[in-house]
Amino acid sequence: MENTNSEIKPFESFDNTFKYCTYGMVFSNIYPNKSNMKKRLYFYCFTLLFASPCLISYAYSCRFYIMAHDIFNLTRHLAVGIIILLYLFKVLYCILNTNKFENILNTVSCDIIDVNELDDGAKKLCAFFLKKAKVGQLVWSLLPIVIGFQFPVYAGIVMIHENIWKDYPHREMVHEMELPFVKRSKFDSPVFELFFFVSGIGCLILLPNFCGLDGSFCISTTHLGFKIKYVGYLVLKAFEDSNDSLELHAKMKHAIKCHQKALQFYKELQDFYGPWLLVIFIVTSSLIAFNLYQMYIIQQLHPKYVLFAVAAVLHMYVPCVYASNVTEFGEDLVVELYNVPWERKFEISAIKSVIIMLANAQRPLVFTGCGIVTYNMELFITVMKTAYSSYTLITST
């Protein structure tokens, strides 16, 4: 018989717990590894070089549509272009802020592993929050796949239909645009096949990035929620289970340390994700308005534009939900600290500790986009109203 000294632990590191998010970070070149920062920057530049034909054609097309006052094609182009710019921003931002990102992931990883040494109540609490985090990971695993694959798949379906039912079939590009160097032969071989391949690969490159960075925001904010709820749990257990003043004092001291760590983790999250949240606000508002305008012009619910609009709405809705949850957990902690059964252990030092924690917990835990926009459900409603206002403004011109 084999003797296994290593005990199986239910709570593992970040990489093993959130595998989809980890794979997304690795494949999208944003996994925070200090030792390969230069290599990732080189690969980022290589990606730009590889996609340069499409990027040049995109820029040329935007200029062409502006000169021609073609608002329909310009908004169609911008709806795709801002997604590309968002990807370029996120990758470069994560590479340049590797230390901040790494500290966040290490904190999550170490905290999850430490739960193995805690009591059953803390383990149940952690398991509950891990499920919520995995929901966010799943959303950012499936949503980008649906949106990203719609372009090459739609183009492929259209060309199959054209070849079956029409004598002179029309070729469909992954994203229709003007090609500056081959204006008259963009649908001829091998130019068409080359651009179709590069555009298709570009769609695949974009997908993991959302699962990596956007998914990590859901995971990190949910973990912050766990840290906050765990503080309330510690304080309650301290007053209920302590046998003497020394034990109560020690447990309250530990609870205060955990609370301070939670507040520090909140500051780290706000510092790292703040610029990204601001960019997301701008991008989603524009995307929704552009796609509403597209459907208004063609006077039908085109599947491509509907999917794009729904994705933009979800892209704003999901961060608002997870950010709002943190704010709610912070407000709940105030109530939990106020309601602790301090009368059971009338210890002055312990009561003073609760008062200090109450004072610190009074500060709202809100996530903002560089202090400009506050992420909550009110912001989501505001974005919907702003997008509709932009849509009406565009249609009136």
mmCIF file with all atom_site columns, C-alpha atoms in Angstrom, residues 204-314:
data_model
loop_
_atom_site.group_PDB
_atom_site.id
_atom_site.type_symbol
_atom_site.label_atom_id
_atom_site.label_alt_id
_atom_site.label_comp_id
_atom_site.label_asym_id
_atom_site.label_entity_id
_atom_site.label_seq_id
_atom_site.pdbx_PDB_ins_code
_atom_site.Cartn_x
_atom_site.Cartn_y
_atom_site.Cartn_z
_atom_site.occupancy
_atom_site.B_iso_or_equiv
_atom_site.pdbx_formal_charge
_atom_site.auth_seq_id
_atom_site.auth_comp_id
_atom_site.auth_asym_id
_atom_site.auth_atom_id
_atom_site.pdbx_PDB_model_num
ATOM 1   C CA . LEU A 1 204 ? -9.281  34.616 -32.634 1.00 0.00 ? 204 LEU A CA 1
ATOM 2   C CA . ILE A 1 205 ? -6.575  36.793 -31.060 1.00 0.00 ? 205 ILE A CA 1
ATOM 3   C CA . LEU A 1 206 ? -9.177  39.090 -29.531 1.00 0.00 ? 206 LEU A CA 1
ATOM 4   C CA . LEU A 1 207 ? -11.150 36.341 -27.757 1.00 0.00 ? 207 LEU A CA 1
ATOM 5   C CA . PRO A 1 208 ? -8.881  35.271 -24.858 1.00 0.00 ? 208 PRO A CA 1
ATOM 6   C CA . ASN A 1 209 ? -8.213  38.867 -23.833 1.00 0.00 ? 209 ASN A CA 1
ATOM 7   C CA . PHE A 1 210 ? -11.755 39.356 -22.551 1.00 0.00 ? 210 PHE A CA 1
ATOM 8   C CA . CYS A 1 211 ? -11.731 36.160 -20.522 1.00 0.00 ? 211 CYS A CA 1
ATOM 9   C CA . GLY A 1 212 ? -8.331  37.118 -19.107 1.00 0.00 ? 212 GLY A CA 1
ATOM 10  C CA . LEU A 1 213 ? -8.748  40.740 -18.012 1.00 0.00 ? 213 LEU A CA 1
ATOM 11  C CA . ASP A 1 214 ? -12.523 41.178 -17.806 1.00 0.00 ? 214 ASP A CA 1
ATOM 12  C CA . GLY A 1 215 ? -12.856 37.804 -16.146 1.00 0.00 ? 215 GLY A CA 1
ATOM 13  C CA . SER A 1 216 ? -10.143 38.680 -13.616 1.00 0.00 ? 216 SER A CA 1
ATOM 14  C CA . PHE A 1 217 ? -12.128 41.772 -12.588 1.00 0.00 ? 217 PHE A CA 1
ATOM 15  C CA . CYS A 1 218 ? -15.152 39.617 -11.740 1.00 0.00 ? 218 CYS A CA 1
ATOM 16  C CA . ILE A 1 219 ? -12.946 37.171 -9.846  1.00 0.00 ? 219 ILE A CA 1
ATOM 17  C CA . SER A 1 220 ? -11.014 39.843 -7.933  1.00 0.00 ? 220 SER A CA 1
ATOM 18  C CA . THR A 1 221 ? -14.062 41.858 -6.903  1.00 0.00 ? 221 THR A CA 1
ATOM 19  C CA . THR A 1 222 ? -15.842 38.698 -5.788  1.00 0.00 ? 222 THR A CA 1
ATOM 20  C CA . HIS A 1 223 ? -12.790 37.762 -3.742  1.00 0.00 ? 223 HIS A CA 1
ATOM 21  C CA . LEU A 1 224 ? -12.883 41.216 -2.149  1.00 0.00 ? 224 LEU A CA 1
ATOM 22  C CA . GLY A 1 225 ? -16.499 40.477 -1.236  1.00 0.00 ? 225 GLY A CA 1
ATOM 23  C CA . PHE A 1 226 ? -15.345 37.282 0.467   1.00 0.00 ? 226 PHE A CA 1
ATOM 24  C CA . LYS A 1 227 ? -12.689 39.159 2.439   1.00 0.00 ? 227 LYS A CA 1
ATOM 25  C CA . ILE A 1 228 ? -15.284 41.675 3.635   1.00 0.00 ? 228 ILE A CA 1
ATOM 26  C CA . LYS A 1 229 ? -17.824 39.035 4.638   1.00 0.00 ? 229 LYS A CA 1
ATOM 27  C CA . TYR A 1 230 ? -15.085 37.051 6.369   1.00 0.00 ? 230 TYR A CA 1
ATOM 28  C CA . VAL A 1 231 ? -14.325 40.063 8.579   1.00 0.00 ? 231 VAL A CA 1
ATOM 29  C CA . GLY A 1 232 ? -17.938 40.131 9.774   1.00 0.00 ? 232 GLY A CA 1
ATOM 30  C CA . TYR A 1 233 ? -17.764 36.386 10.329  1.00 0.00 ? 233 TYR A CA 1
ATOM 31  C CA . LEU A 1 234 ? -14.589 36.739 12.420  1.00 0.00 ? 234 LEU A CA 1
ATOM 32  C CA . VAL A 1 235 ? -16.022 39.451 14.651  1.00 0.00 ? 235 VAL A CA 1
ATOM 33  C CA . LEU A 1 236 ? -19.222 37.488 15.258  1.00 0.00 ? 236 LEU A CA 1
ATOM 34  C CA . LYS A 1 237 ? -17.305 34.312 16.109  1.00 0.00 ? 237 LYS A CA 1
ATOM 35  C CA . ALA A 1 238 ? -14.976 36.278 18.399  1.00 0.00 ? 238 ALA A CA 1
ATOM 36  C CA . PHE A 1 239 ? -17.830 37.481 20.610  1.00 0.00 ? 239 PHE A CA 1
ATOM 37  C CA . GLU A 1 240 ? -19.711 34.194 20.489  1.00 0.00 ? 240 GLU A CA 1
ATOM 38  C CA . ASP A 1 241 ? -16.900 31.674 21.041  1.00 0.00 ? 241 ASP A CA 1
ATOM 39  C CA . SER A 1 242 ? -14.258 33.426 23.142  1.00 0.00 ? 242 SER A CA 1
ATOM 40  C CA . ASN A 1 243 ? -13.764 31.933 26.594  1.00 0.00 ? 243 ASN A CA 1
ATOM 41  C CA . ASP A 1 244 ? -11.857 34.820 28.181  1.00 0.00 ? 244 ASP A CA 1
ATOM 42  C CA . SER A 1 245 ? -10.658 38.359 27.564  1.00 0.00 ? 245 SER A CA 1
ATOM 43  C CA . LEU A 1 246 ? -7.277  37.326 26.196  1.00 0.00 ? 246 LEU A CA 1
ATOM 44  C CA . GLU A 1 247 ? -8.848  35.071 23.570  1.00 0.00 ? 247 GLU A CA 1
ATOM 45  C CA . LEU A 1 248 ? -11.361 37.764 22.621  1.00 0.00 ? 248 LEU A CA 1
ATOM 46  C CA . HIS A 1 249 ? -8.604  40.353 22.323  1.00 0.00 ? 249 HIS A CA 1
ATOM 47  C CA . ALA A 1 250 ? -6.517  38.054 20.100  1.00 0.00 ? 250 ALA A CA 1
ATOM 48  C CA . LYS A 1 251 ? -9.450  37.253 17.823  1.00 0.00 ? 251 LYS A CA 1
ATOM 49  C CA . MET A 1 252 ? -10.442 40.907 17.493  1.00 0.00 ? 252 MET A CA 1
ATOM 50  C CA . LYS A 1 253 ? -6.852  41.818 16.688  1.00 0.00 ? 253 LYS A CA 1
ATOM 51  C CA . HIS A 1 254 ? -6.892  39.221 13.896  1.00 0.00 ? 254 HIS A CA 1
ATOM 52  C CA . ALA A 1 255 ? -10.235 40.561 12.615  1.00 0.00 ? 255 ALA A CA 1
ATOM 53  C CA . ILE A 1 256 ? -8.849  44.108 12.464  1.00 0.00 ? 256 ILE A CA 1
ATOM 54  C CA . LYS A 1 257 ? -5.839  42.904 10.469  1.00 0.00 ? 257 LYS A CA 1
ATOM 55  C CA . CYS A 1 258 ? -8.113  41.084 8.026   1.00 0.00 ? 258 CYS A CA 1
ATOM 56  C CA . HIS A 1 259 ? -10.247 44.214 7.664   1.00 0.00 ? 259 HIS A CA 1
ATOM 57  C CA . GLN A 1 260 ? -7.194  46.356 6.928   1.00 0.00 ? 260 GLN A CA 1
ATOM 58  C CA . LYS A 1 261 ? -6.003  43.829 4.352   1.00 0.00 ? 261 LYS A CA 1
ATOM 59  C CA . ALA A 1 262 ? -9.435  43.892 2.695   1.00 0.00 ? 262 ALA A CA 1
ATOM 60  C CA . LEU A 1 263 ? -9.364  47.701 2.496   1.00 0.00 ? 263 LEU A CA 1
ATOM 61  C CA . GLN A 1 264 ? -5.849  47.611 1.073   1.00 0.00 ? 264 GLN A CA 1
ATOM 62  C CA . PHE A 1 265 ? -6.919  45.031 -1.509  1.00 0.00 ? 265 PHE A CA 1
ATOM 63  C CA . TYR A 1 266 ? -9.791  47.312 -2.505  1.00 0.00 ? 266 TYR A CA 1
ATOM 64  C CA . LYS A 1 267 ? -7.325  50.166 -3.094  1.00 0.00 ? 267 LYS A CA 1
ATOM 65  C CA . GLU A 1 268 ? -5.135  47.897 -5.233  1.00 0.00 ? 268 GLU A CA 1
ATOM 66  C CA . LEU A 1 269 ? -8.125  46.839 -7.340  1.00 0.00 ? 269 LEU A CA 1
ATOM 67  C CA . GLN A 1 270 ? -9.266  50.424 -7.826  1.00 0.00 ? 270 GLN A CA 1
ATOM 68  C CA . ASP A 1 271 ? -5.758  51.535 -8.761  1.00 0.00 ? 271 ASP A CA 1
ATOM 69  C CA . PHE A 1 272 ? -5.286  48.813 -11.373 1.00 0.00 ? 272 PHE A CA 1
ATOM 70  C CA . TYR A 1 273 ? -8.773  48.498 -12.873 1.00 0.00 ? 273 TYR A CA 1
ATOM 71  C CA . GLY A 1 274 ? -9.702  52.213 -12.746 1.00 0.00 ? 274 GLY A CA 1
ATOM 72  C CA . PRO A 1 275 ? -8.350  53.184 -16.213 1.00 0.00 ? 275 PRO A CA 1
ATOM 73  C CA . TRP A 1 276 ? -9.832  50.018 -17.736 1.00 0.00 ? 276 TRP A CA 1
ATOM 74  C CA . LEU A 1 277 ? -13.256 50.806 -16.249 1.00 0.00 ? 277 LEU A CA 1
ATOM 75  C CA . LEU A 1 278 ? -13.180 54.289 -17.769 1.00 0.00 ? 278 LEU A CA 1
ATOM 76  C CA . VAL A 1 279 ? -12.308 52.912 -21.207 1.00 0.00 ? 279 VAL A CA 1
ATOM 77  C CA . ILE A 1 280 ? -15.077 50.300 -20.923 1.00 0.00 ? 280 ILE A CA 1
ATOM 78  C CA . PHE A 1 281 ? -17.593 53.052 -20.180 1.00 0.00 ? 281 PHE A CA 1
ATOM 79  C CA . ILE A 1 282 ? -16.603 54.977 -23.315 1.00 0.00 ? 282 ILE A CA 1
ATOM 80  C CA . VAL A 1 283 ? -16.451 51.898 -25.545 1.00 0.00 ? 283 VAL A CA 1
ATOM 81  C CA . THR A 1 284 ? -19.773 50.352 -24.532 1.00 0.00 ? 284 THR A CA 1
ATOM 82  C CA . SER A 1 285 ? -21.680 53.634 -24.820 1.00 0.00 ? 285 SER A CA 1
ATOM 83  C CA . SER A 1 286 ? -20.320 54.133 -28.338 1.00 0.00 ? 286 SER A CA 1
ATOM 84  C CA . LEU A 1 287 ? -20.923 50.540 -29.414 1.00 0.00 ? 287 LEU A CA 1
ATOM 85  C CA . ILE A 1 288 ? -24.554 50.531 -28.376 1.00 0.00 ? 288 ILE A CA 1
ATOM 86  C CA . ALA A 1 289 ? -25.257 53.818 -30.166 1.00 0.00 ? 289 ALA A CA 1
ATOM 87  C CA . PHE A 1 290 ? -23.414 52.761 -33.346 1.00 0.00 ? 290 PHE A CA 1
ATOM 88  C CA . ASN A 1 291 ? -25.235 49.441 -33.615 1.00 0.00 ? 291 ASN A CA 1
ATOM 89  C CA . LEU A 1 292 ? -28.621 50.994 -32.955 1.00 0.00 ? 292 LEU A CA 1
ATOM 90  C CA . TYR A 1 293 ? -27.870 53.397 -35.782 1.00 0.00 ? 293 TYR A CA 1
ATOM 91  C CA . GLN A 1 294 ? -26.910 50.531 -38.085 1.00 0.00 ? 294 GLN A CA 1
ATOM 92  C CA . MET A 1 295 ? -30.236 48.796 -37.485 1.00 0.00 ? 295 MET A CA 1
ATOM 93  C CA . TYR A 1 296 ? -32.089 52.086 -37.907 1.00 0.00 ? 296 TYR A CA 1
ATOM 94  C CA . ILE A 1 297 ? -30.523 52.666 -41.333 1.00 0.00 ? 297 ILE A CA 1
ATOM 95  C CA . ILE A 1 298 ? -31.173 49.179 -42.685 1.00 0.00 ? 298 ILE A CA 1
ATOM 96  C CA . GLN A 1 299 ? -34.627 49.088 -41.023 1.00 0.00 ? 299 GLN A CA 1
ATOM 97  C CA . GLN A 1 300 ? -34.249 45.546 -39.731 1.00 0.00 ? 300 GLN A CA 1
ATOM 98  C CA . LEU A 1 301 ? -32.861 43.565 -36.791 1.00 0.00 ? 301 LEU A CA 1
ATOM 99  C CA . HIS A 1 302 ? -29.716 42.280 -38.445 1.00 0.00 ? 302 HIS A CA 1
ATOM 100 C CA . PRO A 1 303 ? -28.255 39.372 -36.400 1.00 0.00 ? 303 PRO A CA 1
ATOM 101 C CA . LYS A 1 304 ? -24.721 40.787 -36.522 1.00 0.00 ? 304 LYS A CA 1
ATOM 102 C CA . TYR A 1 305 ? -25.724 44.190 -35.167 1.00 0.00 ? 305 TYR A CA 1
ATOM 103 C CA . VAL A 1 306 ? -28.137 42.734 -32.609 1.00 0.00 ? 306 VAL A CA 1
ATOM 104 C CA . LEU A 1 307 ? -25.415 40.468 -31.213 1.00 0.00 ? 307 LEU A CA 1
ATOM 105 C CA . PHE A 1 308 ? -22.965 43.342 -31.110 1.00 0.00 ? 308 PHE A CA 1
ATOM 106 C CA . ALA A 1 309 ? -25.441 45.586 -29.283 1.00 0.00 ? 309 ALA A CA 1
ATOM 107 C CA . VAL A 1 310 ? -26.334 42.856 -26.765 1.00 0.00 ? 310 VAL A CA 1
ATOM 108 C CA . ALA A 1 311 ? -22.638 42.160 -26.162 1.00 0.00 ? 311 ALA A CA 1
ATOM 109 C CA . ALA A 1 312 ? -22.000 45.851 -25.533 1.00 0.00 ? 312 ALA A CA 1
ATOM 110 C CA . VAL A 1 313 ? -24.868 45.979 -23.031 1.00 0.00 ? 313 VAL A CA 1
ATOM 111 C CA . LEU A 1 314 ? -23.536 42.920 -21.200 1.00 0.00 ? 314 LEU A CA 1
#
